Short mmCIF file of the C-alpha atoms (twelve columns), coordinates in Angstrom:
data_MODEL
# 
_entry.id   MODEL 
# 
loop_
_atom_site.group_PDB 
_atom_site.id 
_atom_site.type_symbol 
_atom_site.label_atom_id 
_atom_site.label_alt_id 
_atom_site.label_comp_id 
_atom_site.label_asym_id 
_atom_site.label_seq_id 
_atom_site.Cartn_x 
_atom_site.Cartn_y 
_atom_site.Cartn_z 
_atom_site.pdbx_PDB_model_num 
ATOM 1   C CA . GLY A 1   6.891   17.762  -22.647 1 
ATOM 2   C CA . GLY A 2   5.175   15.726  -25.259 1 
ATOM 3   C CA . ASP A 3   2.069   13.557  -25.175 1 
ATOM 4   C CA . ALA A 4   1.276   10.143  -23.733 1 
ATOM 5   C CA . ARG A 5   -1.536  7.601   -23.713 1 
ATOM 6   C CA . ILE A 6   -2.476  5.341   -20.809 1 
ATOM 7   C CA . THR A 7   -5.041  2.580   -21.203 1 
ATOM 8   C CA . GLY A 8   -5.926  0.532   -18.183 1 
ATOM 9   C CA . VAL A 9   -8.489  -1.192  -16.069 1 
ATOM 10  C CA . GLU A 10  -8.921  -1.686  -12.339 1 
ATOM 11  C CA . LEU A 11  -11.020 -4.299  -10.617 1 
ATOM 12  C CA . HIS A 12  -11.997 -4.246  -6.943  1 
ATOM 13  C CA . LEU A 13  -13.961 -7.153  -5.453  1 
ATOM 14  C CA . LEU A 14  -15.210 -7.741  -1.924  1 
ATOM 15  C CA . TRP A 15  -16.895 -11.018 -1.065  1 
ATOM 16  C CA . MET A 16  -18.379 -12.280 2.166   1 
ATOM 17  C CA . PRO A 17  -18.519 -16.092 1.680   1 
ATOM 18  C CA . ALA A 18  -19.687 -16.683 5.254   1 
ATOM 19  C CA . GLU A 19  -20.918 -14.574 8.147   1 
ATOM 20  C CA . ARG A 20  -17.536 -13.699 9.700   1 
ATOM 21  C CA . TRP A 21  -15.295 -13.782 6.619   1 
ATOM 22  C CA . LEU A 22  -14.456 -10.971 4.190   1 
ATOM 23  C CA . LEU A 23  -12.260 -11.561 1.138   1 
ATOM 24  C CA . GLY A 24  -10.874 -8.771  -1.028  1 
ATOM 25  C CA . LEU A 25  -9.167  -8.700  -4.414  1 
ATOM 26  C CA . ASN A 26  -7.757  -5.762  -6.382  1 
ATOM 27  C CA . LEU A 27  -6.247  -5.961  -9.855  1 
ATOM 28  C CA . GLY A 28  -4.814  -3.197  -12.000 1 
ATOM 29  C CA . VAL A 29  -3.522  -3.415  -15.572 1 
ATOM 30  C CA . ASN A 30  -1.937  -0.459  -17.364 1 
ATOM 31  C CA . ASP A 31  -0.526  0.037   -20.833 1 
ATOM 32  C CA . SER A 32  1.264   3.329   -21.391 1 
ATOM 33  C CA . GLU A 33  3.020   4.834   -24.375 1 
ATOM 34  C CA . ILE A 34  4.649   8.147   -25.169 1 
ATOM 35  C CA . THR A 35  2.928   9.254   -28.368 1 
ATOM 36  C CA . LYS A 36  4.881   12.455  -28.954 1 
ATOM 37  C CA . GLY A 37  8.225   13.183  -27.386 1 
ATOM 38  C CA . VAL A 38  10.492  16.154  -27.232 1 
ATOM 39  C CA . GLY A 39  13.873  14.861  -28.400 1 
ATOM 40  C CA . GLY A 40  15.660  11.701  -27.302 1 
ATOM 41  C CA . ASN A 41  13.726  9.334   -29.614 1 
ATOM 42  C CA . ILE A 42  11.209  8.351   -26.889 1 
ATOM 43  C CA . GLU A 43  8.034   7.862   -28.958 1 
ATOM 44  C CA . GLY A 44  6.546   4.407   -28.402 1 
ATOM 45  C CA . ARG A 45  8.298   3.934   -25.055 1 
ATOM 46  C CA . GLU A 46  6.390   3.298   -21.827 1 
ATOM 47  C CA . LEU A 47  5.932   5.916   -19.136 1 
ATOM 48  C CA . PRO A 48  8.122   5.652   -16.047 1 
ATOM 49  C CA . ASN A 49  6.794   4.881   -12.553 1 
ATOM 50  C CA . LEU A 50  3.756   3.010   -13.854 1 
ATOM 51  C CA . PRO A 51  3.787   -0.782  -13.382 1 
ATOM 52  C CA . ASN A 52  1.953   -2.795  -16.014 1 
ATOM 53  C CA . PHE A 53  0.304   -4.998  -13.395 1 
ATOM 54  C CA . THR A 54  -0.627  -4.647  -9.722  1 
ATOM 55  C CA . ALA A 55  -2.619  -6.982  -7.506  1 
ATOM 56  C CA . SER A 56  -3.586  -7.282  -3.880  1 
ATOM 57  C CA . ALA A 57  -5.645  -9.732  -1.896  1 
ATOM 58  C CA . SER A 58  -6.883  -9.823  1.681   1 
ATOM 59  C CA . VAL A 59  -8.719  -12.142 4.009   1 
ATOM 60  C CA . GLU A 60  -10.338 -10.972 7.230   1 
ATOM 61  C CA . TYR A 61  -12.026 -12.968 9.963   1 
ATOM 62  C CA . ARG A 62  -14.155 -11.203 12.649  1 
ATOM 63  C CA . PHE A 63  -15.617 -12.807 15.753  1 
ATOM 64  C CA . PRO A 64  -17.158 -11.748 19.071  1 
ATOM 65  C CA . PHE A 65  -14.699 -11.715 21.954  1 
ATOM 66  C CA . ARG A 66  -16.567 -12.182 25.217  1 
ATOM 67  C CA . GLU A 67  -18.414 -9.021  26.266  1 
ATOM 68  C CA . LEU A 68  -15.442 -6.792  25.315  1 
ATOM 69  C CA . GLY A 69  -16.318 -6.420  21.632  1 
ATOM 70  C CA . ASN A 70  -15.365 -7.863  18.258  1 
ATOM 71  C CA . ALA A 71  -11.938 -9.275  17.468  1 
ATOM 72  C CA . PHE A 72  -10.444 -9.607  14.010  1 
ATOM 73  C CA . VAL A 73  -7.483  -11.022 12.122  1 
ATOM 74  C CA . LEU A 74  -6.536  -9.552  8.718   1 
ATOM 75  C CA . LEU A 75  -3.923  -10.883 6.303   1 
ATOM 76  C CA . ALA A 76  -3.121  -8.844  3.184   1 
ATOM 77  C CA . HIS A 77  -0.755  -9.406  0.264   1 
ATOM 78  C CA . GLN A 78  0.339   -6.947  -2.440  1 
ATOM 79  C CA . HIS A 79  2.170   -7.490  -5.745  1 
ATOM 80  C CA . VAL A 80  3.625   -4.679  -7.856  1 
ATOM 81  C CA . ASP A 81  5.151   -5.479  -11.254 1 
ATOM 82  C CA . GLN A 82  8.523   -4.203  -12.447 1 
ATOM 83  C CA . GLN A 83  8.607   -0.644  -13.765 1 
ATOM 84  C CA . ALA A 84  10.892  1.896   -15.388 1 
ATOM 85  C CA . THR A 85  11.943  4.797   -13.198 1 
ATOM 86  C CA . ARG A 86  13.162  7.058   -16.003 1 
ATOM 87  C CA . LEU A 87  12.152  7.800   -19.551 1 
ATOM 88  C CA . GLN A 88  13.533  5.212   -21.935 1 
ATOM 89  C CA . SER A 89  15.511  6.528   -24.864 1 
ATOM 90  C CA . ALA A 90  18.465  5.655   -27.047 1 
ATOM 91  C CA . ASN A 91  20.677  6.700   -24.114 1 
ATOM 92  C CA . SER A 92  18.683  5.173   -21.223 1 
ATOM 93  C CA . ASP A 93  17.167  1.725   -20.663 1 
ATOM 94  C CA . GLY A 94  14.610  3.119   -18.206 1 
ATOM 95  C CA . PHE A 95  16.544  2.214   -15.037 1 
ATOM 96  C CA . TYR A 96  14.045  -0.540  -14.144 1 
ATOM 97  C CA . ILE A 97  13.237  -1.689  -10.640 1 
ATOM 98  C CA . ASP A 98  12.093  -5.256  -9.988  1 
ATOM 99  C CA . GLY A 99  8.570   -6.182  -9.027  1 
ATOM 100 C CA . TYR A 100 7.942   -7.018  -5.392  1 
ATOM 101 C CA . GLU A 101 5.603   -8.767  -2.944  1 
ATOM 102 C CA . ILE A 102 4.638   -7.315  0.436   1 
ATOM 103 C CA . GLY A 103 2.495   -8.936  3.138   1 
ATOM 104 C CA . ASP A 104 0.826   -7.422  6.200   1 
ATOM 105 C CA . LEU A 105 -0.852  -8.986  9.231   1 
ATOM 106 C CA . ARG A 106 -3.135  -7.218  11.716  1 
ATOM 107 C CA . ALA A 107 -5.084  -8.564  14.684  1 
ATOM 108 C CA . GLY A 108 -7.157  -6.498  17.030  1 
ATOM 109 C CA . LEU A 109 -10.167 -5.828  19.149  1 
ATOM 110 C CA . ASP A 110 -12.900 -3.200  18.611  1 
ATOM 111 C CA . GLY A 111 -14.674 -2.233  21.820  1 
ATOM 112 C CA . ALA A 112 -18.345 -3.173  22.172  1 
ATOM 113 C CA . ASP A 113 -19.287 0.488   22.674  1 
ATOM 114 C CA . GLY A 114 -17.521 1.513   19.427  1 
ATOM 115 C CA . LYS A 115 -15.399 4.060   21.273  1 
ATOM 116 C CA . TRP A 116 -12.077 2.252   21.464  1 
ATOM 117 C CA . GLY A 117 -9.905  -0.309  19.728  1 
ATOM 118 C CA . VAL A 118 -6.480  -1.885  19.884  1 
ATOM 119 C CA . ASP A 119 -4.541  -3.582  17.061  1 
ATOM 120 C CA . LEU A 120 -1.269  -5.456  16.861  1 
ATOM 121 C CA . PHE A 121 0.256   -5.230  13.388  1 
ATOM 122 C CA . VAL A 122 3.175   -6.556  11.366  1 
ATOM 123 C CA . ARG A 123 3.906   -4.620  8.170   1 
ATOM 124 C CA . ASN A 124 6.164   -6.154  5.512   1 
ATOM 125 C CA . LEU A 125 5.657   -9.570  7.039   1 
ATOM 126 C CA . TRP A 126 8.550   -11.383 5.339   1 
ATOM 127 C CA . ASP A 127 10.898  -8.353  5.541   1 
ATOM 128 C CA . GLU A 128 11.144  -7.721  1.794   1 
ATOM 129 C CA . ARG A 129 13.817  -5.196  0.753   1 
ATOM 130 C CA . ALA A 130 11.982  -3.975  -2.321  1 
ATOM 131 C CA . GLU A 131 12.978  -0.884  -4.254  1 
ATOM 132 C CA . LEU A 132 10.019  1.461   -4.563  1 
ATOM 133 C CA . GLY A 133 11.771  4.020   -6.732  1 
ATOM 134 C CA . ARG A 134 14.985  5.475   -8.070  1 
ATOM 135 C CA . GLY A 135 15.901  9.010   -8.875  1 
ATOM 136 C CA . LEU A 136 18.737  11.441  -9.351  1 
ATOM 137 C CA . SER A 137 19.906  14.042  -6.902  1 
ATOM 138 C CA . SER A 138 22.172  16.834  -7.983  1 
ATOM 139 C CA . VAL A 139 25.322  16.657  -5.880  1 
ATOM 140 C CA . SER A 140 27.031  19.465  -7.757  1 
ATOM 141 C CA . ALA A 141 26.709  21.334  -11.024 1 
ATOM 142 C CA . VAL A 142 28.672  18.537  -12.716 1 
ATOM 143 C CA . THR A 143 27.676  15.274  -10.981 1 
ATOM 144 C CA . SER A 144 24.540  13.687  -9.617  1 
ATOM 145 C CA . ALA A 145 23.951  10.681  -7.384  1 
ATOM 146 C CA . ASN A 146 21.356  7.931   -7.613  1 
ATOM 147 C CA . ILE A 147 18.759  7.900   -4.842  1 
ATOM 148 C CA . PHE A 148 17.031  4.606   -4.018  1 
ATOM 149 C CA . THR A 149 13.751  4.452   -2.101  1 
ATOM 150 C CA . ILE A 150 13.412  1.137   -0.239  1 
ATOM 151 C CA . VAL A 151 10.267  -0.217  1.411   1 
ATOM 152 C CA . GLN A 152 10.172  0.115   5.196   1 
ATOM 153 C CA . PRO A 153 11.590  -3.054  6.790   1 
ATOM 154 C CA . ARG A 154 9.389   -5.372  8.834   1 
ATOM 155 C CA . THR A 155 7.642   -3.212  11.397  1 
ATOM 156 C CA . ILE A 156 5.774   -4.510  14.432  1 
ATOM 157 C CA . GLY A 157 3.573   -2.200  16.425  1 
ATOM 158 C CA . ILE A 158 0.399   -1.475  18.333  1 
ATOM 159 C CA . THR A 159 -2.328  0.968   17.391  1 
ATOM 160 C CA . LEU A 160 -4.646  2.353   20.066  1 
ATOM 161 C CA . ARG A 161 -7.852  4.095   18.936  1 
ATOM 162 C CA . THR A 162 -10.463 6.114   20.722  1 
ATOM 163 C CA . ALA A 163 -13.452 8.157   19.651  1 
ATOM 164 C CA . PHE A 164 -14.540 11.248  21.561  1 
# 
């Protein structure tokens, strides 16, 4: 229970500096505060699971590939700032997780008729082992265990698309 205030701003920009290039930028800034708590002396503390700063950037290059269609290469990068995973109080420091950086790469071909496509992708390009969250799981009526959510390791795959 209680009340909270979140003040923030998000910015999303897309820019095409040349015919085949597309650049993207996303920024998010948040400031949160518990304004009225229910016990535990939590007023003035920040809300859990809300990073103060997030950012992502991407660059995409598209080009014709013979008579088959249009090929593309996309590189994306994401930053998420550190964040508390629990309410901060006199008895808890918020159980912070570190900020992290994740990169993705995708290259593919969209068919000239618009009815098919194939992509090769690499998610989590540099195989970051970032913590995405922490929580508690009740093991018994007396004890509980910490649960850690970790980003998926580097994943390489192929996506096939069709429209019908």
